[in-house]
Coordinates of C-alpha atoms in Angstrom, one line a residue:
M1 CA 4.2 19.1 -25.7
V2 CA 4.8 21.9 -28.3
S3 CA 8.4 21.9 -29.5
S4 CA 10.4 25.1 -30.0
P5 CA 10.6 26.4 -33.5
F6 CA 14.3 27.2 -33.0
K7 CA 16.8 24.4 -33.5
P8 CA 20.6 24.8 -33.8
G9 CA 20.7 22.5 -36.9
N10 CA 18.1 24.5 -38.8
F11 CA 19.9 27.7 -37.9
L12 CA 23.3 26.6 -39.2
A13 CA 21.8 25.2 -42.4
A14 CA 20.2 28.6 -43.0
V15 CA 23.6 30.3 -42.5
A16 CA 25.2 27.9 -45.0
I17 CA 22.6 28.6 -47.6
A18 CA 23.0 32.3 -47.1
S19 CA 26.8 31.9 -47.5
V20 CA 26.5 30.1 -50.8
I21 CA 24.2 32.9 -52.1
A22 CA 26.7 35.5 -50.9
Q23 CA 29.5 33.7 -52.7
T24 CA 27.6 33.5 -56.0
A25 CA 26.7 37.1 -55.7
A26 CA 30.3 38.1 -55.1
F27 CA 31.6 36.3 -58.3
S28 CA 28.8 37.5 -60.5
S29 CA 28.8 41.1 -59.3
Q30 CA 29.5 43.7 -62.1
G31 CA 29.1 46.7 -59.9
R32 CA 31.8 48.7 -58.0
F33 CA 33.1 46.8 -54.9
H34 CA 35.6 48.6 -52.7
L35 CA 37.7 46.8 -50.1
S36 CA 40.7 48.4 -48.6
V37 CA 43.7 46.5 -47.5
S38 CA 43.3 47.6 -43.9
N39 CA 39.6 46.3 -44.0
A40 CA 40.8 43.1 -45.6
R41 CA 43.5 42.7 -42.9
S42 CA 41.0 43.2 -40.0
F43 CA 38.5 40.8 -41.6
V44 CA 40.8 37.8 -42.4
Q45 CA 43.2 38.1 -39.4
P46 CA 41.3 35.6 -37.3
K47 CA 41.5 32.3 -39.2
P48 CA 38.0 30.9 -39.5
L49 CA 38.3 27.4 -38.0
G50 CA 41.4 26.6 -40.2
F51 CA 39.5 26.7 -43.4
A52 CA 40.7 30.1 -44.7
S53 CA 44.5 30.2 -45.4
I54 CA 44.8 33.8 -46.4
T55 CA 46.6 36.0 -43.9
S56 CA 47.0 39.8 -43.7
T57 CA 50.7 39.5 -44.5
S58 CA 50.3 37.4 -47.6
L59 CA 47.5 39.6 -48.8
E60 CA 49.6 42.7 -48.4
A61 CA 52.5 41.1 -50.3
H62 CA 50.2 40.0 -53.0
L63 CA 48.7 43.5 -53.4
N64 CA 52.1 45.2 -53.3
D65 CA 53.5 43.0 -56.0
N66 CA 50.6 43.8 -58.2
A67 CA 50.3 47.5 -57.4
S68 CA 49.6 48.2 -61.0
Q69 CA 46.5 46.2 -61.0
T70 CA 43.1 48.1 -61.0
V71 CA 40.0 47.9 -58.9
P72 CA 38.7 44.6 -60.6
L73 CA 41.6 42.8 -58.9
K74 CA 40.5 44.0 -55.5
R75 CA 37.0 42.8 -56.4
R76 CA 38.3 39.4 -57.2
V77 CA 40.3 39.2 -53.9
A78 CA 37.2 40.2 -52.0
A79 CA 35.2 37.6 -53.9
K80 CA 37.8 34.9 -53.0
I81 CA 37.7 35.9 -49.3
L82 CA 33.9 35.7 -49.3
S83 CA 33.9 32.4 -51.1
R84 CA 36.3 30.8 -48.5
V85 CA 34.3 32.2 -45.7
A86 CA 31.1 30.8 -47.2
F87 CA 32.8 27.4 -47.7
G88 CA 33.8 27.4 -44.0
F89 CA 30.2 28.0 -42.9
C90 CA 28.9 25.4 -45.3
S91 CA 31.4 22.9 -43.8
L92 CA 30.3 23.7 -40.3
A93 CA 26.6 23.3 -41.2
L94 CA 27.3 19.9 -42.9
L95 CA 29.4 18.8 -40.0
H96 CA 26.7 19.7 -37.5
M97 CA 24.0 18.0 -39.5
A98 CA 26.1 14.9 -39.8
T99 CA 27.3 14.6 -36.2
L100 CA 25.4 16.7 -33.8
E101 CA 21.8 15.6 -34.5
P102 CA 22.7 11.8 -34.3
A103 CA 24.6 12.5 -31.1
N104 CA 21.4 14.1 -29.6
A105 CA 19.4 11.2 -30.8
A106 CA 21.9 8.8 -29.1
R107 CA 21.7 10.7 -25.9
K108 CA 17.9 10.6 -25.9
A109 CA 17.9 6.9 -26.5
K110 CA 20.4 6.3 -23.7
K111 CA 18.3 8.4 -21.4
A112 CA 15.3 6.4 -22.2
V113 CA 17.1 3.1 -21.5
E114 CA 18.7 4.3 -18.2
V115 CA 16.5 3.9 -15.1
P116 CA 17.4 5.9 -12.0
L117 CA 18.5 3.9 -9.0
H118 CA 16.0 3.6 -6.2
L119 CA 16.9 4.0 -2.5
G120 CA 17.7 0.3 -2.0
Q121 CA 20.1 0.2 -4.9
K122 CA 21.9 3.3 -3.8
I123 CA 22.3 2.0 -0.3
A124 CA 23.5 -1.3 -1.7
N125 CA 26.1 0.4 -3.9
Y126 CA 27.3 2.4 -0.8
F127 CA 27.9 -0.8 1.2
R128 CA 29.6 -2.4 -1.8
T129 CA 32.3 0.3 -1.6
F130 CA 33.5 -1.4 1.7
G131 CA 34.1 -4.7 -0.1
I132 CA 31.1 -6.4 1.6
P133 CA 29.9 -9.4 -0.4
D134 CA 26.5 -9.0 -2.2
L135 CA 24.8 -11.4 0.2
G136 CA 26.1 -9.5 3.2
V137 CA 24.9 -6.2 1.6
L138 CA 21.5 -7.8 1.0
T139 CA 21.3 -8.9 4.7
I140 CA 22.1 -5.4 5.9
I141 CA 19.6 -3.5 3.7
S142 CA 16.9 -6.1 4.5
A143 CA 17.3 -5.1 8.2
L144 CA 16.9 -1.4 7.6
P145 CA 13.5 0.0 8.6
I146 CA 13.0 2.0 5.4
V147 CA 14.0 -0.7 2.9
E148 CA 13.2 -4.0 4.6
L149 CA 12.6 -7.2 2.7
R150 CA 10.2 -5.7 0.3
G151 CA 12.8 -3.3 -1.0
A152 CA 15.7 -5.7 -0.7
I153 CA 14.4 -8.5 -2.9
P154 CA 14.3 -6.4 -6.1
V155 CA 17.9 -5.3 -5.2
G156 CA 19.0 -8.9 -5.0
I157 CA 17.6 -9.6 -8.4
W158 CA 19.3 -6.4 -9.7
M159 CA 22.6 -7.7 -8.3
G160 CA 22.2 -10.8 -10.4
L161 CA 21.8 -13.2 -7.5
P162 CA 19.6 -16.3 -7.8
I163 CA 16.2 -16.0 -6.1
S164 CA 16.9 -19.2 -4.2
K165 CA 19.5 -17.2 -2.3
V166 CA 17.8 -13.8 -2.3
L167 CA 14.6 -14.8 -0.6
P168 CA 16.0 -16.6 2.5
V169 CA 18.7 -14.0 3.0
C170 CA 16.2 -11.2 2.9
I171 CA 13.9 -13.0 5.3
L172 CA 16.7 -13.5 7.7
G173 CA 17.9 -9.9 7.4
N174 CA 14.4 -8.5 8.0
M175 CA 13.9 -10.6 11.1
I176 CA 17.3 -9.9 12.7
P177 CA 16.3 -6.6 14.4
I178 CA 12.8 -7.6 15.4
L179 CA 13.4 -9.6 18.5
P180 CA 15.8 -7.0 19.9
L181 CA 13.3 -4.2 19.0
L182 CA 10.5 -6.0 20.9
L183 CA 12.7 -6.4 24.0
L184 CA 14.3 -2.9 23.9
L185 CA 10.9 -1.2 23.6
R186 CA 10.2 -2.3 27.2
N187 CA 12.8 0.2 28.3
K188 CA 10.9 3.3 29.3
T189 CA 13.7 5.7 28.2
L190 CA 13.8 4.2 24.7
K191 CA 10.1 4.1 24.5
N192 CA 9.8 7.8 25.4
A193 CA 12.5 8.7 22.9
M194 CA 10.6 6.8 20.1
N195 CA 7.2 8.2 21.1
P196 CA 6.6 10.1 17.8
I197 CA 7.3 7.0 15.8
L198 CA 5.3 4.8 18.2
T199 CA 2.3 7.1 17.9
Q200 CA 2.3 6.7 14.1
A201 CA 2.7 3.0 14.5
E202 CA -0.2 2.8 16.9
K203 CA -2.5 4.7 14.5
K204 CA -1.7 2.1 11.8
T205 CA -2.0 -1.0 13.9
K206 CA -4.8 0.0 16.4
E207 CA -7.2 -2.7 15.1
L208 CA -4.7 -5.6 15.5
G209 CA -5.2 -6.0 19.2
I210 CA -8.9 -6.8 19.0
G211 CA -9.8 -10.4 19.4
S212 CA -8.4 -13.7 20.5
V213 CA -4.7 -14.6 20.4
Q214 CA -5.3 -16.5 17.2
K215 CA -7.0 -13.5 15.5
Q216 CA -4.2 -11.2 16.7
W217 CA -1.7 -13.5 15.2
A218 CA -3.5 -13.7 11.8
S219 CA -4.2 -9.9 11.8
L220 CA -0.5 -9.0 12.5
A221 CA 0.8 -11.5 9.9
T222 CA -1.5 -10.0 7.3
F223 CA -0.5 -6.5 8.2
V224 CA 3.2 -7.3 7.9
G225 CA 2.7 -9.4 4.8
I226 CA 0.9 -7.0 2.5
P227 CA 3.6 -4.8 1.0
L228 CA 1.9 -1.4 1.3
P229 CA 3.3 2.0 2.6
G230 CA 3.4 2.1 6.4
T231 CA 3.3 -1.7 6.9
G232 CA 6.2 -4.0 7.4
A233 CA 8.1 -5.8 10.1
W234 CA 9.3 -2.7 12.0
T235 CA 5.9 -1.1 12.2
G236 CA 4.3 -4.4 13.0
A237 CA 6.8 -4.9 15.9
M238 CA 6.1 -1.5 17.3
G239 CA 2.3 -2.0 17.0
A240 CA 2.5 -5.4 18.6
F241 CA 4.4 -4.0 21.6
L242 CA 2.0 -1.1 22.0
L243 CA -1.0 -3.5 21.9
G244 CA 0.6 -5.7 24.5
M245 CA 0.7 -8.9 22.3
P246 CA 2.6 -11.8 23.9
L247 CA 6.3 -11.9 22.7
A248 CA 6.0 -15.3 21.1
V249 CA 2.7 -14.4 19.3
A250 CA 4.2 -11.1 18.0
F251 CA 7.5 -12.7 16.8
T252 CA 6.1 -15.7 15.1
S253 CA 3.3 -13.6 13.5
I254 CA 5.8 -11.1 12.2
F255 CA 8.0 -13.9 10.8
A256 CA 5.0 -15.4 9.0
G257 CA 4.2 -11.9 7.6
V258 CA 7.8 -11.4 6.4
V259 CA 7.7 -14.7 4.6
S260 CA 4.4 -13.8 3.0
A261 CA 5.8 -10.4 1.9
G262 CA 8.9 -12.2 0.5
V263 CA 6.7 -14.5 -1.6
I264 CA 4.6 -11.5 -2.9
M265 CA 7.7 -9.4 -3.7
T266 CA 9.3 -12.4 -5.5
A267 CA 6.2 -12.9 -7.5
I268 CA 6.0 -9.2 -8.4
T269 CA 9.7 -9.1 -9.3
L270 CA 9.8 -12.2 -11.4
A271 CA 6.2 -12.4 -12.8
G272 CA 5.0 -8.8 -12.7
K273 CA 1.7 -7.6 -11.4
A274 CA -0.1 -10.8 -12.3
G275 CA 2.2 -12.8 -10.1
G276 CA 2.0 -10.3 -7.2
I277 CA -1.8 -10.3 -7.4
A278 CA -2.0 -14.1 -7.3
A279 CA 0.3 -14.3 -4.3
L280 CA -1.6 -11.5 -2.5
A281 CA -4.9 -13.2 -3.1
A282 CA -3.5 -16.4 -1.5
L283 CA -2.4 -14.4 1.5
L284 CA -5.7 -12.7 1.9
L285 CA -7.6 -16.0 1.5
Y286 CA -5.5 -17.5 4.3
A287 CA -6.0 -14.5 6.6
G288 CA -9.7 -14.5 6.0
I289 CA -9.9 -18.2 7.0
E290 CA -7.9 -17.6 10.1
L291 CA -9.9 -14.5 11.1
S292 CA -13.2 -16.2 10.6
K293 CA -12.3 -19.1 13.0
G294 CA -14.2 -19.3 16.2
G295 CA -17.7 -18.3 17.1
S296 CA -20.6 -19.1 14.9
S297 CA -19.9 -20.8 11.6
S298 CA -22.7 -18.8 10.0
G299 CA -21.0 -15.5 10.9
K300 CA -23.8 -14.5 13.2
Q301 CA -23.5 -13.8 16.9
D302 CA -26.5 -15.9 18.0
F303 CA -24.9 -18.8 19.8
L304 CA -25.1 -17.2 23.3
E305 CA -28.7 -16.1 23.2
A306 CA -31.6 -17.0 25.4
E307 CA -34.8 -18.4 23.9
P308 CA -36.3 -16.0 23.0
Y309 CA -33.2 -13.7 22.8
W310 CA -34.7 -11.1 25.2
D311 CA -35.7 -13.5 28.0
Q312 CA -33.6 -12.6 31.1
T313 CA -35.0 -15.3 33.4
N314 CA -31.8 -17.4 33.4
V315 CA -29.1 -14.6 33.5
S316 CA -26.2 -15.9 35.6
V317 CA -25.2 -14.0 38.7
N318 CA -22.2 -14.6 41.1
V319 CA -21.2 -17.9 39.6
Y320 CA -17.6 -17.3 40.8
K321 CA -17.0 -16.0 44.3
N322 CA -14.1 -14.7 46.4
K323 CA -13.2 -18.1 47.8
A324 CA -13.3 -19.8 44.5
P325 CA -12.5 -17.1 41.8
F326 CA -12.2 -17.7 38.1
V327 CA -8.7 -17.3 36.7
G328 CA -8.6 -15.5 33.4
K329 CA -5.6 -14.6 31.3
V330 CA -4.8 -11.2 29.8
I331 CA -4.7 -11.0 26.1
S332 CA -3.8 -7.4 25.7
T333 CA -3.7 -4.1 27.7
K334 CA -3.8 -0.9 25.7
R335 CA -3.8 2.8 26.7
I336 CA -6.8 4.4 25.0
V337 CA -6.5 8.1 25.8
G338 CA -4.3 10.8 24.4
P339 CA -1.3 12.5 26.0
K340 CA -3.3 15.4 27.3
A341 CA -5.9 13.3 29.0
T342 CA -6.4 13.7 32.8
G343 CA -5.0 10.4 33.8
E344 CA -4.5 7.0 32.1
T345 CA -7.3 4.7 31.0
C346 CA -6.7 1.3 29.6
H347 CA -8.7 -1.2 27.6
I348 CA -7.9 -4.8 28.8
I349 CA -9.0 -7.9 27.0
I350 CA -9.2 -11.1 29.1
D351 CA -9.5 -14.6 27.8
H352 CA -12.1 -16.7 29.8
K353 CA -12.3 -19.6 27.2
G354 CA -16.0 -19.4 27.2
D355 CA -16.2 -20.5 30.8
F356 CA -17.3 -17.2 32.3
P357 CA -20.5 -16.1 30.4
Y358 CA -22.1 -12.7 31.1
W359 CA -24.7 -10.3 29.7
E360 CA -24.3 -6.7 28.6
G361 CA -24.5 -4.4 31.6
Q362 CA -23.0 -6.8 34.1
S363 CA -19.8 -6.4 36.0
W364 CA -16.8 -8.5 36.8
G365 CA -15.1 -8.5 40.2
V366 CA -11.3 -8.5 40.2
I367 CA -9.2 -9.6 43.2
P368 CA -5.7 -7.9 43.0
P369 CA -2.8 -10.1 44.0
G370 CA -1.1 -9.7 47.4
V371 CA -2.4 -8.8 50.8
R372 CA -3.4 -5.7 52.7
E373 CA -0.6 -4.1 54.8
K374 CA -2.8 -3.4 57.8
D375 CA -3.9 -7.0 58.5
G376 CA -2.3 -9.3 56.0
K377 CA -5.6 -10.4 54.5
P378 CA -6.2 -10.7 50.8
H379 CA -7.3 -7.6 49.0
S380 CA -11.1 -7.1 48.6
V381 CA -12.9 -7.4 45.3
R382 CA -13.2 -4.4 43.1
L383 CA -16.1 -4.3 40.6
Y384 CA -15.7 -3.2 37.0
S385 CA -18.4 -2.8 34.4
I386 CA -17.7 -5.1 31.5
A387 CA -16.9 -3.1 28.4
S388 CA -17.8 -5.6 25.7
S389 CA -20.9 -7.6 24.6
R390 CA -21.3 -11.2 25.7
Y391 CA -19.5 -12.2 22.5
G392 CA -16.3 -10.2 23.4
D393 CA -14.3 -8.0 21.1
D394 CA -13.4 -11.0 18.9
M395 CA -17.0 -12.1 18.8
T396 CA -16.1 -15.7 19.7
G397 CA -17.8 -15.6 23.1
K398 CA -14.5 -16.5 24.8
T399 CA -13.2 -13.1 25.8
G400 CA -14.4 -10.0 27.8
S401 CA -13.1 -6.5 28.1
L402 CA -12.6 -4.0 31.0
C403 CA -12.2 -0.2 30.8
V404 CA -10.0 0.8 33.7
R405 CA -8.7 4.2 34.8
R406 CA -5.5 4.1 36.7
A407 CA -6.1 5.6 40.2
T408 CA -3.3 7.8 41.5
Y409 CA -3.0 10.3 44.3
W410 CA -1.2 13.6 43.7
C411 CA 0.6 14.7 46.9
P412 CA 0.8 18.5 47.1
E413 CA 3.7 18.3 49.5
L414 CA 5.7 15.9 47.4
K415 CA 4.5 17.5 44.2
A416 CA 4.3 14.1 42.7
D417 CA 2.1 11.0 42.7
D418 CA 2.2 9.2 46.1
P419 CA 2.7 5.5 45.3
A420 CA 1.5 4.6 48.8
K421 CA -1.9 5.9 48.0
K422 CA -2.4 4.6 44.5
G423 CA -5.3 2.4 43.6
I424 CA -4.2 -1.2 44.2
C425 CA -6.5 -2.9 41.7
S426 CA -6.6 -0.3 38.9
N427 CA -2.8 -0.1 38.8
F428 CA -2.5 -3.9 38.8
L429 CA -4.9 -4.1 35.8
C430 CA -3.3 -1.2 33.9
D431 CA 0.2 -2.8 34.4
T432 CA -0.8 -6.3 33.3
K433 CA 1.0 -7.9 30.4
P434 CA -0.3 -10.6 27.9
G435 CA -0.4 -13.9 29.7
D436 CA -0.8 -12.4 33.2
E437 CA -3.5 -14.2 35.3
V438 CA -6.4 -12.3 36.8
Q439 CA -8.6 -13.6 39.6
M440 CA -12.2 -12.7 38.9
T441 CA -15.6 -13.0 40.5
G442 CA -19.2 -12.6 39.2
P443 CA -20.8 -11.8 36.9
A444 CA -22.6 -9.3 39.1
G445 CA -25.7 -7.2 38.7
K446 CA -28.9 -7.1 36.7
V447 CA -29.7 -3.4 37.1
M448 CA -28.0 -2.3 33.9
L449 CA -29.4 -5.0 31.6
L450 CA -31.0 -4.0 28.3
P451 CA -34.8 -4.7 28.2
E452 CA -35.0 -6.0 24.6
E453 CA -38.5 -7.4 24.5
N454 CA -39.8 -4.2 22.8
P455 CA -37.5 -3.5 19.9
N456 CA -38.8 0.1 19.6
T457 CA -37.5 1.1 23.0
D458 CA -35.3 4.2 23.1
Y459 CA -32.2 4.0 25.3
I460 CA -30.6 7.1 26.9
M461 CA -27.2 6.4 28.2
V462 CA -25.5 8.9 30.5
G463 CA -21.9 8.3 31.6
T464 CA -18.7 10.0 32.8
G465 CA -15.3 8.6 32.2
T466 CA -15.1 4.9 32.4
G467 CA -18.8 4.9 33.1
V468 CA -19.1 4.5 29.4
A469 CA -18.0 0.8 29.7
P470 CA -21.5 -0.9 29.8
Y471 CA -22.7 1.3 27.0
R472 CA -20.0 0.0 24.7
G473 CA -21.4 -3.5 25.2
F474 CA -24.9 -2.1 24.4
I475 CA -23.9 -0.3 21.3
R476 CA -21.8 -3.2 19.9
R477 CA -24.8 -5.6 20.5
L478 CA -27.3 -3.3 18.8
F479 CA -25.2 -1.9 15.9
V480 CA -21.9 -3.7 15.4
E481 CA -22.6 -7.4 15.9
N482 CA -24.9 -9.6 13.9
T483 CA -27.2 -10.5 16.8
P484 CA -31.0 -11.2 16.9
A485 CA -31.3 -8.0 19.0
A486 CA -29.6 -6.0 16.2
E487 CA -31.8 -7.4 13.6
A488 CA -34.9 -6.6 15.5
Y489 CA -34.0 -3.2 16.9
K490 CA -36.0 -0.2 15.6
G491 CA -35.5 2.3 18.4
Q492 CA -32.9 5.0 19.1
A493 CA -29.8 4.8 21.4
W494 CA -28.5 8.2 22.6
L495 CA -25.2 8.4 24.4
F496 CA -24.2 11.4 26.6
L497 CA -20.5 11.1 27.6
G498 CA -18.7 13.6 29.9
V499 CA -14.9 13.8 30.1
A500 CA -12.4 16.6 30.7
N501 CA -11.1 17.2 27.2
S502 CA -10.9 15.7 23.7
D503 CA -7.8 13.5 24.6
A504 CA -9.9 11.9 27.4
L505 CA -12.6 10.7 25.0
L506 CA -13.1 6.9 25.2
Y507 CA -13.8 4.8 22.1
D508 CA -14.6 7.9 20.0
D509 CA -13.6 6.1 16.8
E510 CA -16.1 3.4 17.5
W511 CA -18.9 5.8 18.2
Q512 CA -18.2 7.8 15.1
A513 CA -18.3 4.6 13.0
V514 CA -21.6 3.6 14.4
K515 CA -23.0 7.1 13.9
K516 CA -22.0 7.0 10.3
E517 CA -23.6 3.7 9.7
H518 CA -26.8 4.4 11.7
P519 CA -27.3 8.2 11.7
E520 CA -31.0 7.9 12.6
Q521 CA -30.7 5.3 15.3
F522 CA -27.6 6.4 17.2
R523 CA -27.0 9.9 18.7
L524 CA -23.9 11.1 20.4
D525 CA -23.3 14.2 22.6
Y526 CA -20.1 15.0 24.5
A527 CA -19.7 17.3 27.5
L528 CA -16.0 18.4 27.6
S529 CA -15.6 20.3 30.9
R530 CA -12.3 21.9 30.0
E531 CA -13.1 22.8 26.4
Q532 CA -16.7 23.7 26.2
T533 CA -18.9 26.2 28.1
N534 CA -22.6 25.8 29.1
A535 CA -25.4 28.3 28.5
K536 CA -24.4 30.3 31.5
G537 CA -20.8 30.6 30.4
G538 CA -19.4 28.1 32.9
K539 CA -17.8 24.7 32.4
M540 CA -19.8 22.2 30.4
Y541 CA -20.6 19.2 32.7
I542 CA -22.8 16.2 31.8
Q543 CA -26.0 17.7 33.4
D544 CA -25.5 20.9 31.3
K545 CA -25.4 18.9 28.0
I546 CA -28.5 16.9 29.0
E547 CA -30.3 20.2 29.8
E548 CA -29.7 21.4 26.3
Y549 CA -32.0 18.6 25.1
A550 CA -34.3 18.6 28.2
D551 CA -37.5 18.6 26.2
E552 CA -36.5 15.7 24.0
V553 CA -35.3 13.7 27.0
F554 CA -38.5 14.2 28.9
N555 CA -40.6 13.3 25.9
K556 CA -38.7 10.1 25.3
L557 CA -39.1 9.1 28.9
E558 CA -42.8 9.9 28.7
N559 CA -43.0 7.5 25.8
G560 CA -41.2 4.6 27.5
A561 CA -37.5 5.3 27.0
V562 CA -35.0 3.8 29.5
I563 CA -32.4 6.1 31.0
Y564 CA -29.1 4.8 32.4
F565 CA -26.5 6.5 34.6
C566 CA -23.0 5.1 35.1
G567 CA -19.8 6.6 36.4
L568 CA -18.7 8.5 39.5
K569 CA -21.4 8.9 42.0
G570 CA -20.6 12.6 42.3
M571 CA -22.3 13.2 38.9
M572 CA -25.8 12.3 40.2
P573 CA -26.6 15.3 42.5
G574 CA -26.0 17.7 39.6
I575 CA -28.0 15.7 37.2
Q576 CA -30.9 15.2 39.6
E577 CA -30.9 18.9 40.5
M578 CA -31.1 19.8 36.8
L579 CA -33.9 17.4 36.1
E580 CA -35.9 18.7 39.1
T581 CA -35.5 22.3 37.8
V582 CA -36.8 21.2 34.4
A583 CA -39.6 19.2 35.9
K584 CA -40.8 22.2 37.9
K585 CA -40.8 24.4 34.8
K586 CA -43.0 21.8 33.1
G587 CA -45.3 21.6 36.1
I588 CA -44.3 18.0 36.9
D589 CA -44.0 16.7 40.4
Y590 CA -40.4 15.6 40.3
E591 CA -40.5 13.0 43.2
E592 CA -43.6 11.3 41.8
W593 CA -42.1 11.4 38.3
I594 CA -38.9 9.7 39.4
K595 CA -40.9 7.1 41.4
G596 CA -42.9 6.3 38.4
L597 CA -39.8 5.8 36.2
K598 CA -38.2 3.5 38.8
A599 CA -41.5 1.5 39.0
K600 CA -41.5 1.0 35.3
K601 CA -37.7 0.1 35.3
Q602 CA -37.0 3.1 33.1
W603 CA -34.5 4.6 35.7
R604 CA -31.3 2.6 36.1
V605 CA -28.3 3.7 38.0
E606 CA -24.8 2.2 38.7
V607 CA -22.4 4.6 40.2
Y608 CA -19.2 4.2 42.3

């Protein structure tokens, strides 16, 4: 930075030098110099900082007593006045140079040494004013959501407390509010009041709910343990609640994360960056070991494959039936649509311990608890397409996922949802908590399986709403997991998904990630009926979006592509009408064309 050329010390020194020159000139002057008494009086009346002792009264007396003296006397008086004034300025300059500059230097040095207090120290000083002991202050600030343990440990060291006391006190303080927070968040009123904070927490922790309980535990502990902005025990607790983690899993995992964060912060505080990096590396190594447990030791998803992998001869069907259902346990239940979505859709992960194998495209039957009001008999089975690959979201082969939309009925007379007409099974599933048991049948169906023998086959997947469920299993198998099918696949998978608006999109983050990694092999097109318009200016429905690419779709089918339809059965008439119109324009006999696709197993439908 360029410094200013003007400095007070330099200025006063210049004034002092000019004063000395003026004094010398006054004593040596031989010319005429006139100074009236009145001018002298007005000049010397203010005493210049105590250095000039001549007053107007003494000067007048002196001049009256020597009235006979001539002009040279007046010149000598003037010279004396100027000399004393010059002496005063010289003294000022020397005083400034001797004291002011060193004072500035001292202030600069002090400023360089002083470090402004950070938030934790300021809060600590505030609580100290109430006479609270330092250990009590440390417990309080460790419990605060902004400071937490990661900010409290440096404060404890700053207080001069030994680390043997600082670390356990900060861990205790950080954990004190966590259990009450996990319990209080179950209150709907509090949850609604904290919705903005919970939304941010959900964005930061959305990946923690994927996988087995063991992986959830390790993921959450790592999230809490790494001292980065936006992580920590408070955010971890809110994320664990939103993801539906079991209370014991969430609490013990957060505790492990807090301890880890304490070790890392202690290492950073006492040993600098090197110590922090070493502690962080140890935590990440442990987390990596925990997250890699389960499944294939080679890191591949190849331990649930047929031989060869595409052989569907021994695909299991209806292993578990209504009278002897399989009992699975819910790992997590998570809402996966935005606030403006038309209805609520949940992603539910169920632990089957590897005892309920299935293939992509199959369905699970779910028997809701209770009995029917009309006859007292158990509720009938509801089928749901499985929304994960055979390896599950955690890729261990021990879990499976469902994508369920909560079925409600809006009563125009009540102007509210009628609970008497709500969907029994969908509401049961969307209300499940971790650890809840689910009676299941199946696996059911072979219609929606992937024909993988020819790795160059193109797949066209058409779905509305939760009809996207089987396609998630397809896409994970082909592009996300390390499966034999993924290694061999050379074709293109094209997903058409129809929903009401952007908030109702399902698994969009997953589709976008696959599209980024495989831009040539994965295509994605949305039909948003309430946000987009078709070529005729009407609402954009799924058939309208397909029609935009009619030539490509027909060409792909001509070359052996397989087309799937899954979702509400009400979508099929519009789609078939559109295809028939396009076929006629191309001079194709629609009925014969459809018959040929079905004969070649290129036309696969599962609607409800």
